[in-house]
Short mmCIF file of C-alpha atoms in Angstrom, two decimals:
data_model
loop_
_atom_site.label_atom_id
_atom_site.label_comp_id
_atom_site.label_asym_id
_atom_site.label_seq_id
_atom_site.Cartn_x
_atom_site.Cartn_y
_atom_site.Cartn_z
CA UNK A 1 -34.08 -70.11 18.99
CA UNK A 2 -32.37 -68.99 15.51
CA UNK A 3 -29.76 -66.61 16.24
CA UNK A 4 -29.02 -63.89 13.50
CA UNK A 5 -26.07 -64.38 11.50
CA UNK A 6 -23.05 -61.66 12.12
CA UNK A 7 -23.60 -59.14 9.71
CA UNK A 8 -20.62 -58.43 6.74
CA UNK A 9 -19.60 -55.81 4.67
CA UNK A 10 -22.41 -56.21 2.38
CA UNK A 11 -25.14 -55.53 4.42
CA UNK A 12 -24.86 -51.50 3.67
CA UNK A 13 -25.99 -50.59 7.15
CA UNK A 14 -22.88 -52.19 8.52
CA UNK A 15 -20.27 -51.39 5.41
CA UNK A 16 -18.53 -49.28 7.88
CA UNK A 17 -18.57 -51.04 11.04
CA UNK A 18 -15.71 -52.62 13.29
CA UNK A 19 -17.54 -55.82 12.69
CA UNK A 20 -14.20 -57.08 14.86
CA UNK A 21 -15.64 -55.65 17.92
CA UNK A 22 -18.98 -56.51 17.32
CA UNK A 23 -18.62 -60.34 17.08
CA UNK A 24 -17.05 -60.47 20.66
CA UNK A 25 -20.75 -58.68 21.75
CA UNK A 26 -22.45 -60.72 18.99
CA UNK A 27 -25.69 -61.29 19.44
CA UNK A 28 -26.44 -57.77 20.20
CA UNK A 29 -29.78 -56.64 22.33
CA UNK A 30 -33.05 -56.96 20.86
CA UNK A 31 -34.66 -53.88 19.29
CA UNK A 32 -36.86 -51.61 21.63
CA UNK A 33 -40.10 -51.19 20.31
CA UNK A 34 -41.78 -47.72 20.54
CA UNK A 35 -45.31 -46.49 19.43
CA UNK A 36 -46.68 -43.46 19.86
CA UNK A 37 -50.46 -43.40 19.39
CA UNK A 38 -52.39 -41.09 17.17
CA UNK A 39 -52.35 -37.30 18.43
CA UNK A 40 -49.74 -38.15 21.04
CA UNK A 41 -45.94 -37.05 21.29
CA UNK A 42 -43.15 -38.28 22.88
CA UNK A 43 -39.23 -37.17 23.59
CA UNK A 44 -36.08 -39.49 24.05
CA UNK A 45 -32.39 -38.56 25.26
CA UNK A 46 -29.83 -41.29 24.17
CA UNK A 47 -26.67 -40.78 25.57
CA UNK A 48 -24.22 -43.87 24.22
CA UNK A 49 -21.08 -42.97 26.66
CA UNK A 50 -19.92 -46.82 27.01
CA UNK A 51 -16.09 -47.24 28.54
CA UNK A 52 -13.68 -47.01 25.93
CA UNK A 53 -13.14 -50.94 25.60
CA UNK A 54 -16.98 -51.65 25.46
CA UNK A 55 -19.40 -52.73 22.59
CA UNK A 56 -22.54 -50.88 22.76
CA UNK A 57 -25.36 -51.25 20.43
CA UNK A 58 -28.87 -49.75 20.85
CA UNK A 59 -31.44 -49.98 18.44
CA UNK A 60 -34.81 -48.56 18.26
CA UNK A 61 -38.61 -49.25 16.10
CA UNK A 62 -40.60 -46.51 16.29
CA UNK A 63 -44.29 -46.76 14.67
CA UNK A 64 -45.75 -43.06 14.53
CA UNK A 65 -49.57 -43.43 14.04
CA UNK A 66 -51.75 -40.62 12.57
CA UNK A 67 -50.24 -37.28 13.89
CA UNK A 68 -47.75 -38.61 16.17
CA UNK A 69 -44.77 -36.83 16.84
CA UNK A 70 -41.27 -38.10 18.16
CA UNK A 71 -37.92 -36.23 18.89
CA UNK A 72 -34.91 -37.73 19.23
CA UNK A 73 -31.74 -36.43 20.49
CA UNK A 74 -28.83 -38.60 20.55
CA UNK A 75 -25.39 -37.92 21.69
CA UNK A 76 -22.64 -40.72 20.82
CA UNK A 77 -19.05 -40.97 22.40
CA UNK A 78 -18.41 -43.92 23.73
CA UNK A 79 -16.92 -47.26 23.50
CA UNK A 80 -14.69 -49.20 21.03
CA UNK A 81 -17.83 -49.85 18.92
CA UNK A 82 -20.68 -47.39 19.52
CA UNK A 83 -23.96 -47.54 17.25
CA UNK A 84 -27.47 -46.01 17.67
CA UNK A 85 -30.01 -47.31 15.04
CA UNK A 86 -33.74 -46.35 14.66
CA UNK A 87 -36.21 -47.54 12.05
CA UNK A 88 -39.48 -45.31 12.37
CA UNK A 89 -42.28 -45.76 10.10
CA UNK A 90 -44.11 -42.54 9.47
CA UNK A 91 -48.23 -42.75 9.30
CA UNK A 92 -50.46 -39.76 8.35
CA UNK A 93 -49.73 -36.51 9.16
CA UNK A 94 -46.27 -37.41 11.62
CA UNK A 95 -43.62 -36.27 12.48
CA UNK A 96 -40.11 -37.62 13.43
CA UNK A 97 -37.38 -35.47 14.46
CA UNK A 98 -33.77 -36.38 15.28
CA UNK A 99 -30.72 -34.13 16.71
CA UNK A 100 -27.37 -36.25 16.69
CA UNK A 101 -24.50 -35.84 17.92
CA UNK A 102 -21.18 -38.14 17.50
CA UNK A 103 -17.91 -37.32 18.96
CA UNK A 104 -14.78 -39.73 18.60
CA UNK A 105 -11.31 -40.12 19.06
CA UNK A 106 -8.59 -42.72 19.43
CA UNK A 107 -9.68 -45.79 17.24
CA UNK A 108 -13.11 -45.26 18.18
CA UNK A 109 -15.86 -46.38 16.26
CA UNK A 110 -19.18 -44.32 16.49
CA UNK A 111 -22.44 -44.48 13.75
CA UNK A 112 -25.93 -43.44 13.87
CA UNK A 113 -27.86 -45.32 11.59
CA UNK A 114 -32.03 -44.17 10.98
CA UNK A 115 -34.64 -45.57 8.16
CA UNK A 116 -37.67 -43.38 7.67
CA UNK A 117 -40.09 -45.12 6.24
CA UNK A 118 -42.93 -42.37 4.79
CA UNK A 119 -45.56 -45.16 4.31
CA UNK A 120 -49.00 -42.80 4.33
CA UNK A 121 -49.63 -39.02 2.80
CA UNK A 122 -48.43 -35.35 4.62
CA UNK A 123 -45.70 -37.27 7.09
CA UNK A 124 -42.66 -34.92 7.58
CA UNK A 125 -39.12 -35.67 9.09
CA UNK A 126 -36.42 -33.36 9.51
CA UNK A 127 -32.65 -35.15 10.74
CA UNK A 128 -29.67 -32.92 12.03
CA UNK A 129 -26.40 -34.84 12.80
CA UNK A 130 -22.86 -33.56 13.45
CA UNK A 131 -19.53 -35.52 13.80
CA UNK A 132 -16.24 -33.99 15.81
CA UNK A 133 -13.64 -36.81 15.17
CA UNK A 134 -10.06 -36.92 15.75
CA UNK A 135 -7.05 -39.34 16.43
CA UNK A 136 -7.80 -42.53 14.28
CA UNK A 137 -11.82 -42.35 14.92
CA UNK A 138 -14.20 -43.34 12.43
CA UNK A 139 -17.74 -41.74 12.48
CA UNK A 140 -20.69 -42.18 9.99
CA UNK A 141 -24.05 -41.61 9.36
CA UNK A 142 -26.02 -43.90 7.14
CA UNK A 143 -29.67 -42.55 6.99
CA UNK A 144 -32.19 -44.23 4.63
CA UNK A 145 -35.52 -42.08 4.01
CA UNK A 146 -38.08 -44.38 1.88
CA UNK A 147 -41.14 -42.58 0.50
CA UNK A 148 -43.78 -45.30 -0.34
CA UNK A 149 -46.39 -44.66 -3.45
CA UNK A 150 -49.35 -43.54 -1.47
CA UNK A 151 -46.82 -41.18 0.71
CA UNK A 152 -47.84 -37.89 -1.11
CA UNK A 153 -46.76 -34.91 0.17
CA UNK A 154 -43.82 -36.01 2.45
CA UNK A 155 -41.62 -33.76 3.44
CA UNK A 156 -38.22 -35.30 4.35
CA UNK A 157 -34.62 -33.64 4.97
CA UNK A 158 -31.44 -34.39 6.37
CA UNK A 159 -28.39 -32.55 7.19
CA UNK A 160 -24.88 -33.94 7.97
CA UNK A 161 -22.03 -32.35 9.08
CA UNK A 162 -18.33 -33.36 10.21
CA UNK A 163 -15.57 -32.05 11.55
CA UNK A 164 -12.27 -33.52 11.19
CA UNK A 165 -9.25 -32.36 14.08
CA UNK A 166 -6.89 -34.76 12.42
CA UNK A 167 -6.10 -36.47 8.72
CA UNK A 168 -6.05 -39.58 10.09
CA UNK A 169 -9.80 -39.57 11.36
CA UNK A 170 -12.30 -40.48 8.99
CA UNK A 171 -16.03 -39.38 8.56
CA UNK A 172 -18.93 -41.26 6.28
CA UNK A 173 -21.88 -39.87 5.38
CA UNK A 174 -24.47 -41.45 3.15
CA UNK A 175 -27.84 -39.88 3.10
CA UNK A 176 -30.44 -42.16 0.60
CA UNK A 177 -33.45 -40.94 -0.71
CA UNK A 178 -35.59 -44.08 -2.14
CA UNK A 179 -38.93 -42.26 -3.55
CA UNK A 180 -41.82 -44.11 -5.63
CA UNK A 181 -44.52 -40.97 -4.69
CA UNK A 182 -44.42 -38.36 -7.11
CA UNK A 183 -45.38 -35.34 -4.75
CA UNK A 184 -43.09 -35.29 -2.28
CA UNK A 185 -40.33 -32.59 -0.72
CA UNK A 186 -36.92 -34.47 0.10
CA UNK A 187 -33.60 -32.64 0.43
CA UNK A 188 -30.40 -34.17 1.74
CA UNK A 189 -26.82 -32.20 2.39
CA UNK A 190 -23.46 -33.73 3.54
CA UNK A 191 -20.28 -31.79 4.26
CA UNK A 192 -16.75 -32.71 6.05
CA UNK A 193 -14.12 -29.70 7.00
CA UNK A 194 -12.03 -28.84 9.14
CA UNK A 195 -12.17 -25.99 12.02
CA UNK A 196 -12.02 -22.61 10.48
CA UNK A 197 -8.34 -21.56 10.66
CA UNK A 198 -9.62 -17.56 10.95
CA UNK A 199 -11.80 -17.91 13.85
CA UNK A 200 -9.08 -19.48 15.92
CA UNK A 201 -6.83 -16.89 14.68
CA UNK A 202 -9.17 -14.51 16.02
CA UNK A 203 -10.08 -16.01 19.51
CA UNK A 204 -6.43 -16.26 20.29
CA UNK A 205 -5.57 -12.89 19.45
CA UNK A 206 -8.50 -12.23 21.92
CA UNK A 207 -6.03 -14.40 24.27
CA UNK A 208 -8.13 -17.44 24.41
CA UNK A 209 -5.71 -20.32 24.99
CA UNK A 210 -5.87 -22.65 21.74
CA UNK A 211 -7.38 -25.52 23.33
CA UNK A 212 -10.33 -23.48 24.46
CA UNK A 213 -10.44 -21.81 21.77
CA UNK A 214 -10.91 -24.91 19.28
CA UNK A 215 -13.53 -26.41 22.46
CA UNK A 216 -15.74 -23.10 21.70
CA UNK A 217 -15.54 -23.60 18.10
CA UNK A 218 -16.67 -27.37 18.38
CA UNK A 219 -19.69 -26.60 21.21
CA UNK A 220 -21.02 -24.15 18.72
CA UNK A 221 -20.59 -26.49 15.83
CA UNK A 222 -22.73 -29.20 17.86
CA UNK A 223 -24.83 -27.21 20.07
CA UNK A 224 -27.69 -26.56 17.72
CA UNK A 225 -28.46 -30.55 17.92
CA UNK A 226 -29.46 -30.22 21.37
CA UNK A 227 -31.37 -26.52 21.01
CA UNK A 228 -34.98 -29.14 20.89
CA UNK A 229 -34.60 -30.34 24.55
CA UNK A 230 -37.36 -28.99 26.24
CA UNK A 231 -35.80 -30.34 29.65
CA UNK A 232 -33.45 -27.54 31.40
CA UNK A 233 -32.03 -30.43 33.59
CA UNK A 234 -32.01 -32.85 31.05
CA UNK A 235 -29.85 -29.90 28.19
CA UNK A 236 -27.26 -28.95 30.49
CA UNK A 237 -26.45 -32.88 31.48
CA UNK A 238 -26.24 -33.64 27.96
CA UNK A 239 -23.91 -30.38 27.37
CA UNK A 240 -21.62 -31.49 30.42
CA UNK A 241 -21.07 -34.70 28.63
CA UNK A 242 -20.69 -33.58 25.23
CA UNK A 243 -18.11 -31.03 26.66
CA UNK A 244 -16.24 -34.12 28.39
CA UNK A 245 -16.18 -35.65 25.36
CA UNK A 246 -14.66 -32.93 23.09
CA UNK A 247 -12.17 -31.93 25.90
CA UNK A 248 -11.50 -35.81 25.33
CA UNK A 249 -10.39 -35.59 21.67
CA UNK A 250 -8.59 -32.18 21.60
#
């Protein structure tokens, strides 16, 4: 068997990678392979929460065929060297929805990487990812949405957001449109700030203590990534987390 050669710096899925910590976990898992056949719809929780010295990789093909419909919610904290990639190829009339979530700190670093590939006519995506990093974290998002020539009438948008709690923490965001259909709806938005120096004025004069003030801030910034999760059970286990993991980086 042919093992795959350790990806570098020019491989623009990986430009921004600890490619350090991934050769000591080099080669990574295989791929899990997901299709959801026509008419049906499934739902997937990822929740990456390695220990802080770990390598964790997971990476995901899903093949939507005629009206399918996948949701994915992802929430990414852990490890040295945490990445969550997923390649989906869009048939008629699917859909593919993703709510992400990375939160980082120390030298942490966390990525969610997707490719939509819009290969057949009225296939719509819609991609919602927010970043918290602080200490020396890096986070990015690298999303690739590829509209083929017969994939008229594709609707496709993303939305990144990050928030940075320190200047040393850095955040990447590179949404890519690659279009060769002529009808098609695709809109992409990126943004990095920093917590809103007013509204923690104001919660503290309401006498919440900073900390908790800035953790209310941040759950509101993220929360709306995890609004999709039909499971009760399943919402307020990946809330707990996401709450250790901000109560981690403050």
């Amino acid at each position: 068997m042919t093992l795959l050669a350790l990806p570098t710096r020019r491989d623009e899925a990986w430009r921004y990678s600890d490619l350090g910590a991934l050769a000591t976990a080099w080669p990574v898992p295989t791929a899990e392979v997901i299709r959801v056949a026509a008419g049906e719809e499934i739902a997937r929780l990822v929740v990456q929460d390695a220990d802080t010295d770990a390598v964790a990789v997971k990476d995901f093909v899903v093949i939507l065929e005629r009206g399918a419909r996948a949701t994915f919610h992802i929430l990414n904290t852990g490890g040295k060297l945490g990445r969550v990639a997923i390649d989906v190829t869009c048939q008629e009339g699917s859909h593919f929805e993703l709510g992400g979530a990375i939160i980082g700190g120390g030298e942490q670093t966390l990525e969610i990487v997707t490719t939509l590939n819009h290969i057949e006519p009225n296939a719509t995506s819609n991609q919602v990812v927010r970043s918290v990093l602080g200490g020396k974290a890096t986070g990015s998002y690298l999303g690739k949405v590829a509209v083929a020539r017969d994939a008229q009438k594709t609707d496709a948008s993303q939305s990144v957001k990050a928030m940075l709690l320190t200047r040393t923490a850095t955040a990447n965001a590179k949404p890519e449109l690659e279009i060769f259909a002529d009808d098609v709806k695709c809109a992409h938005g990126a943004t990095v700030g920093e917590l809103d120096a007013n509204a923690l004025f104001y919660l503290q004069s309401r006498g919440v203590p900073p900390t908790e003030a800035k953790t209310l801030l941040l759950r509101a910034f993220i929360g709306s990534v995890f609004d999709g999760i039909g499971n009760a059970v399943q919402r307020e286990a990946v809330e707990a987390a996401a709450q250790i993991a901000l109560e981690r980086v403050l």
